[in-house]
PDB file of C-alpha atoms in Angstrom:
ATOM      1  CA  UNK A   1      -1.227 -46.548  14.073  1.00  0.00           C
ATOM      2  CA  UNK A   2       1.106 -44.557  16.604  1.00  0.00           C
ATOM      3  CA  UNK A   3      -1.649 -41.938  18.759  1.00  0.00           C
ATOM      4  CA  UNK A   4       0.849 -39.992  18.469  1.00  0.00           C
ATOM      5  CA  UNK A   5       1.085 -39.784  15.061  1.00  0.00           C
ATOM      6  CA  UNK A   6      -2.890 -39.725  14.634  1.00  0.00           C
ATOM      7  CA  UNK A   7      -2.937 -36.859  16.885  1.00  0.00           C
ATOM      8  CA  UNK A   8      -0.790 -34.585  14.650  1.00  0.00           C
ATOM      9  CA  UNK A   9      -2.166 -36.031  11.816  1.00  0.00           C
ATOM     10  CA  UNK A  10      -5.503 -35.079  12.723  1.00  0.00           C
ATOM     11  CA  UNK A  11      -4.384 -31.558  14.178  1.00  0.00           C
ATOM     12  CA  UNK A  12      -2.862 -30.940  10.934  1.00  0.00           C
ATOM     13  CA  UNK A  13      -5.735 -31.706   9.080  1.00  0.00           C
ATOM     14  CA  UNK A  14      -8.213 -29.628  11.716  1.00  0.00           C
ATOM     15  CA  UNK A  15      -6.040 -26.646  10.893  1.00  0.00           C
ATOM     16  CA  UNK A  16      -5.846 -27.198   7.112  1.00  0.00           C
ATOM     17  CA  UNK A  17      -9.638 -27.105   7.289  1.00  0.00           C
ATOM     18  CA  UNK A  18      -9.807 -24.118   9.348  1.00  0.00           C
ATOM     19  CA  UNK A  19      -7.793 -22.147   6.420  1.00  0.00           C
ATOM     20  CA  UNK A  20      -9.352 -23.244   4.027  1.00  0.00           C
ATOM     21  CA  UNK A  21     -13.021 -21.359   5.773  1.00  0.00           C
ATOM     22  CA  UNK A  22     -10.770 -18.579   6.674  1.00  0.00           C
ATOM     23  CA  UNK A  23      -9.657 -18.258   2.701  1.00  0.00           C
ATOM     24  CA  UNK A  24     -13.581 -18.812   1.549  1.00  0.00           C
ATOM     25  CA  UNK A  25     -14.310 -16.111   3.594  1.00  0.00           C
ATOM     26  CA  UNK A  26     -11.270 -13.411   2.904  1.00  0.00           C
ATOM     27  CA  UNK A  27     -11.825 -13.976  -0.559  1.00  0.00           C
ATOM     28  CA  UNK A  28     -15.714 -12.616  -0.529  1.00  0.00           C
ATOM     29  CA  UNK A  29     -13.899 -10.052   1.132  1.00  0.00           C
ATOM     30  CA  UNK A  30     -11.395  -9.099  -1.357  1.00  0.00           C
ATOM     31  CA  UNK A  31     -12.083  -6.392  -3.502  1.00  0.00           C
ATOM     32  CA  UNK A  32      -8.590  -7.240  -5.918  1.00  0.00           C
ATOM     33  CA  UNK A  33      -9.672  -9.433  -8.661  1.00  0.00           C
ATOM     34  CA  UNK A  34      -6.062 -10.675  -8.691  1.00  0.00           C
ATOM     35  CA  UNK A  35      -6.175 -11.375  -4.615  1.00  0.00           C
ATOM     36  CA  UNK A  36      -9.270 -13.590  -4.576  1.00  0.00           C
ATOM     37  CA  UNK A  37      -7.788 -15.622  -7.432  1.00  0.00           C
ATOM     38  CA  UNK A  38      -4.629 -15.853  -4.667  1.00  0.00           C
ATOM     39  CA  UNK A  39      -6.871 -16.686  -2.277  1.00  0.00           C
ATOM     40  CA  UNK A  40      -8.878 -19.306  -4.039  1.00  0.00           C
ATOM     41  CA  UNK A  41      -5.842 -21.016  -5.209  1.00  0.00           C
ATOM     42  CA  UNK A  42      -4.631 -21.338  -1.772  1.00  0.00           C
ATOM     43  CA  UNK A  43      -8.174 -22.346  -0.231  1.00  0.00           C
ATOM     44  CA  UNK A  44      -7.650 -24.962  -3.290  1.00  0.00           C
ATOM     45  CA  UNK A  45      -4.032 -26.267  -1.522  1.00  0.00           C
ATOM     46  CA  UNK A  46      -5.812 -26.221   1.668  1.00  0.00           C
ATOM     47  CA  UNK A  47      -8.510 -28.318   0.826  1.00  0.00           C
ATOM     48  CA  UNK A  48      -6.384 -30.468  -1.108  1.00  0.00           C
ATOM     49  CA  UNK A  49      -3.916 -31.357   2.188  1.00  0.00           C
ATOM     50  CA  UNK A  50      -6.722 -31.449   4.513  1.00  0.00           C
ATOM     51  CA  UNK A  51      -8.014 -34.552   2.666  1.00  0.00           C
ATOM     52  CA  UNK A  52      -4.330 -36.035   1.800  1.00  0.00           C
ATOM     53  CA  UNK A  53      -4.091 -36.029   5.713  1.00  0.00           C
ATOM     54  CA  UNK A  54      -7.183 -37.634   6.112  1.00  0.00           C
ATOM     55  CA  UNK A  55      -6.271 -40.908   3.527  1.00  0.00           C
ATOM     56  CA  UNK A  56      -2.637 -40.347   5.620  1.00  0.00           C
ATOM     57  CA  UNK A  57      -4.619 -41.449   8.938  1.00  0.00           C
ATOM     58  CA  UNK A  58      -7.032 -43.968   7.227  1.00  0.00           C
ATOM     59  CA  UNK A  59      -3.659 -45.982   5.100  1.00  0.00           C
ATOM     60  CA  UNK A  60      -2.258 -45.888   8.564  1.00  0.00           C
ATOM     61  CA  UNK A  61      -4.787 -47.485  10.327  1.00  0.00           C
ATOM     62  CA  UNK A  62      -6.223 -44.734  11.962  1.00  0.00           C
ATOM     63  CA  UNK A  63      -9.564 -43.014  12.432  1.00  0.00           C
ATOM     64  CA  UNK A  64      -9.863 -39.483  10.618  1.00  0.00           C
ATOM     65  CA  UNK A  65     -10.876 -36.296  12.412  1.00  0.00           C
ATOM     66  CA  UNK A  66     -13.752 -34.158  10.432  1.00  0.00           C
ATOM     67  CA  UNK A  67     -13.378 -31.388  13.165  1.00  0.00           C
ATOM     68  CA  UNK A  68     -11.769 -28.288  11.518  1.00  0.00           C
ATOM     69  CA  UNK A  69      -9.468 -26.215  14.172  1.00  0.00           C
ATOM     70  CA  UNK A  70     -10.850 -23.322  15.933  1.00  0.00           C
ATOM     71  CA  UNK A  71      -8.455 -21.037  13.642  1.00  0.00           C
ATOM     72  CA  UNK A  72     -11.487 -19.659  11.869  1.00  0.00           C
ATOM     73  CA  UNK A  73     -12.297 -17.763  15.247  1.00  0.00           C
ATOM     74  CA  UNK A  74      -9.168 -16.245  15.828  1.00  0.00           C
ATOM     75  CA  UNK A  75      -9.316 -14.477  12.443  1.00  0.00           C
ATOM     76  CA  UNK A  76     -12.307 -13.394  12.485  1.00  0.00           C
ATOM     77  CA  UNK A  77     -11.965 -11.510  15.642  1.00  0.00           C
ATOM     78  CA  UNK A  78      -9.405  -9.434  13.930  1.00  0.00           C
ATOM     79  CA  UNK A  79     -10.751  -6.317  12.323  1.00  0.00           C
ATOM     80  CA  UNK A  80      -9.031  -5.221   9.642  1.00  0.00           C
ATOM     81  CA  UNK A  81      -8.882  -6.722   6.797  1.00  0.00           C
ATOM     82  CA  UNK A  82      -4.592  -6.926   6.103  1.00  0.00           C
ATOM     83  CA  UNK A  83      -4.797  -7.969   9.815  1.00  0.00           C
ATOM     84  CA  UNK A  84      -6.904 -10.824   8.683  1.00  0.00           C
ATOM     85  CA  UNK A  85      -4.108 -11.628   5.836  1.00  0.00           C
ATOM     86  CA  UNK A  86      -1.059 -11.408   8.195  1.00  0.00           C
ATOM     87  CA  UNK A  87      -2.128 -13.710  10.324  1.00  0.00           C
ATOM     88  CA  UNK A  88      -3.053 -15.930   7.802  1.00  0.00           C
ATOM     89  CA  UNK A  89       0.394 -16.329   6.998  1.00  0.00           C
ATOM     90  CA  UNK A  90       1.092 -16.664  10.617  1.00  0.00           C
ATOM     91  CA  UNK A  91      -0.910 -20.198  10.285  1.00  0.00           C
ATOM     92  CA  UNK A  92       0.633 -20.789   7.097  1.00  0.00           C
ATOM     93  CA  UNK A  93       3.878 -20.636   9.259  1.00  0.00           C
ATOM     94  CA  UNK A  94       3.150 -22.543  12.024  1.00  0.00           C
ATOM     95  CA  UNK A  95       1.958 -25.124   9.586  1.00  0.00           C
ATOM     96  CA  UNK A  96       5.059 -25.436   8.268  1.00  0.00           C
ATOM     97  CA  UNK A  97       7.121 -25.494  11.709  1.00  0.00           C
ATOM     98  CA  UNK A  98       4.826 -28.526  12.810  1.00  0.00           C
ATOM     99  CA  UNK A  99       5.813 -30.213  10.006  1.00  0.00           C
ATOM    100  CA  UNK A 100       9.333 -29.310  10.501  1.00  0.00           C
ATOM    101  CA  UNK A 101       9.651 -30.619  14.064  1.00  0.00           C
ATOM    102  CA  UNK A 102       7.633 -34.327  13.535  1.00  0.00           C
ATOM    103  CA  UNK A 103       9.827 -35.346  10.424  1.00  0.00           C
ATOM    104  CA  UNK A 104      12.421 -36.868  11.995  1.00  0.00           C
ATOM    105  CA  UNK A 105      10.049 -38.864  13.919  1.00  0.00           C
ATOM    106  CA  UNK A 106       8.076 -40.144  11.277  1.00  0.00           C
ATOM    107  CA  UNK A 107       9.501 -43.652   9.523  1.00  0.00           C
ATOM    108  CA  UNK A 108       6.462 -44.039   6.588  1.00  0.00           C
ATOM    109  CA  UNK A 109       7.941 -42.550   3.617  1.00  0.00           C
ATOM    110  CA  UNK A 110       5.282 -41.860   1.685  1.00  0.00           C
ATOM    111  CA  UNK A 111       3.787 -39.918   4.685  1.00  0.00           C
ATOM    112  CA  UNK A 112       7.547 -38.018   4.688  1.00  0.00           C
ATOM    113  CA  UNK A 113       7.204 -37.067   0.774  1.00  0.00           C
ATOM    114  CA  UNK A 114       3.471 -35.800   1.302  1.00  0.00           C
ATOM    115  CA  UNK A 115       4.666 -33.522   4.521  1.00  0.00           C
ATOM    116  CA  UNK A 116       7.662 -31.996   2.487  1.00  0.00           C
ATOM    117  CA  UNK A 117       5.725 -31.039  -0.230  1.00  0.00           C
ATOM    118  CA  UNK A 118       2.983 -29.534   2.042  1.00  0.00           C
ATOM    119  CA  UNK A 119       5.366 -27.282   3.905  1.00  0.00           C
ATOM    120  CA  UNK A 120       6.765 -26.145   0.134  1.00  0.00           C
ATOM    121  CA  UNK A 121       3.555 -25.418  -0.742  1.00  0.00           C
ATOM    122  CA  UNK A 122       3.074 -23.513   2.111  1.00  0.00           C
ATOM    123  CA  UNK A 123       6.340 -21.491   2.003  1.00  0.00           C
ATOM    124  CA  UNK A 124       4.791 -20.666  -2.167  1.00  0.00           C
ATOM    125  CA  UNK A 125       1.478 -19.796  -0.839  1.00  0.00           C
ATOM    126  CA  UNK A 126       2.929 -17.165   2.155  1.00  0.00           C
ATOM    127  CA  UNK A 127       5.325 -15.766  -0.416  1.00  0.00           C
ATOM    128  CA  UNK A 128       2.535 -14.561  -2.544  1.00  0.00           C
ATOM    129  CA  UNK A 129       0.313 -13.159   0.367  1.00  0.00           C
ATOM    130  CA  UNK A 130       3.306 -11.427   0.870  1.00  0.00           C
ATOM    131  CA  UNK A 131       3.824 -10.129  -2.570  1.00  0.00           C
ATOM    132  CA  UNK A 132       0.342  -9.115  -2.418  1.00  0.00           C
ATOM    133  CA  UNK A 133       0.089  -7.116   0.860  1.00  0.00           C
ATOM    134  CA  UNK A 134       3.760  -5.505  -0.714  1.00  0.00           C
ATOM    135  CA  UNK A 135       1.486  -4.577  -3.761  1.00  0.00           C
ATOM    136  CA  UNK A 136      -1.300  -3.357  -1.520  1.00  0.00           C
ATOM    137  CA  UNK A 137      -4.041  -5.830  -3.120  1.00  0.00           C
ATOM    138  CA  UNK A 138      -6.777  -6.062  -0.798  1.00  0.00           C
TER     139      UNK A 138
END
């Protein structure tokens, strides 16, 4: 397998692990019944590309990080809790401009498929937050 390809593999799947903590945690915090459904579903998508990654790296013939990314720090330092939400999304769109930048580089095309339907998911998942910080559910 291409290190180059492990490497973003594995940062991807570092950072989808890191929001998925992040989500466990905002949705204790939640006091909407309708946000911490949100925010379970998307800790659900989270997990759920985090491990598709993983098999990614290992059908490649490369070695799987367990790490998860130090994204969990950065919002918990913030204090409010929208603040905590916003830049949520902010991951969820840097996520998504990763993936945007290594597709043309990447030849599997099963590993293509699974990266275009991660970044949809992640445009769905921001759109909600969205909706929900518009509707004030915190």
């Amino acid at each position: 397998m291409d290190t180059q390809l492990e490497s973003f593999l594995n940062m991807m799947g570092e950072a989808e692990r890191a929001g998925g903590r992040v989500l466990y945690e905002l949705t204790g915090q939640a006091q909407s019944l309708e946000l911490k459904e949100l925010l379970k579903k998307v800790a659900h998508d989270e997990g759920y590309y985090a491990g598709e990654l993983a098999g990614h790296v290992r059908r490649l013939g490369g070695s799987a990080s367990n790490k998860t990314g130090d994204f969990v720090e950065k919002v918990r330092a913030v204090d409010d809790f929208k603040g905590k939400l916003e830049l949520l999304n902010r991951g969820q769109r840097w996520v998504i401009r990763k993936i945007d930048e290594s597709l043309p580089s990447i030849s599997d095309q099963y590993l293509q498929a699974f990266l275009r339907i991660m970044a949809k998911g992640h445009h769905v998942n921001i759109g909600a937050l969205e909706d929900a910080l518009k509707e004030g559910l915190f």
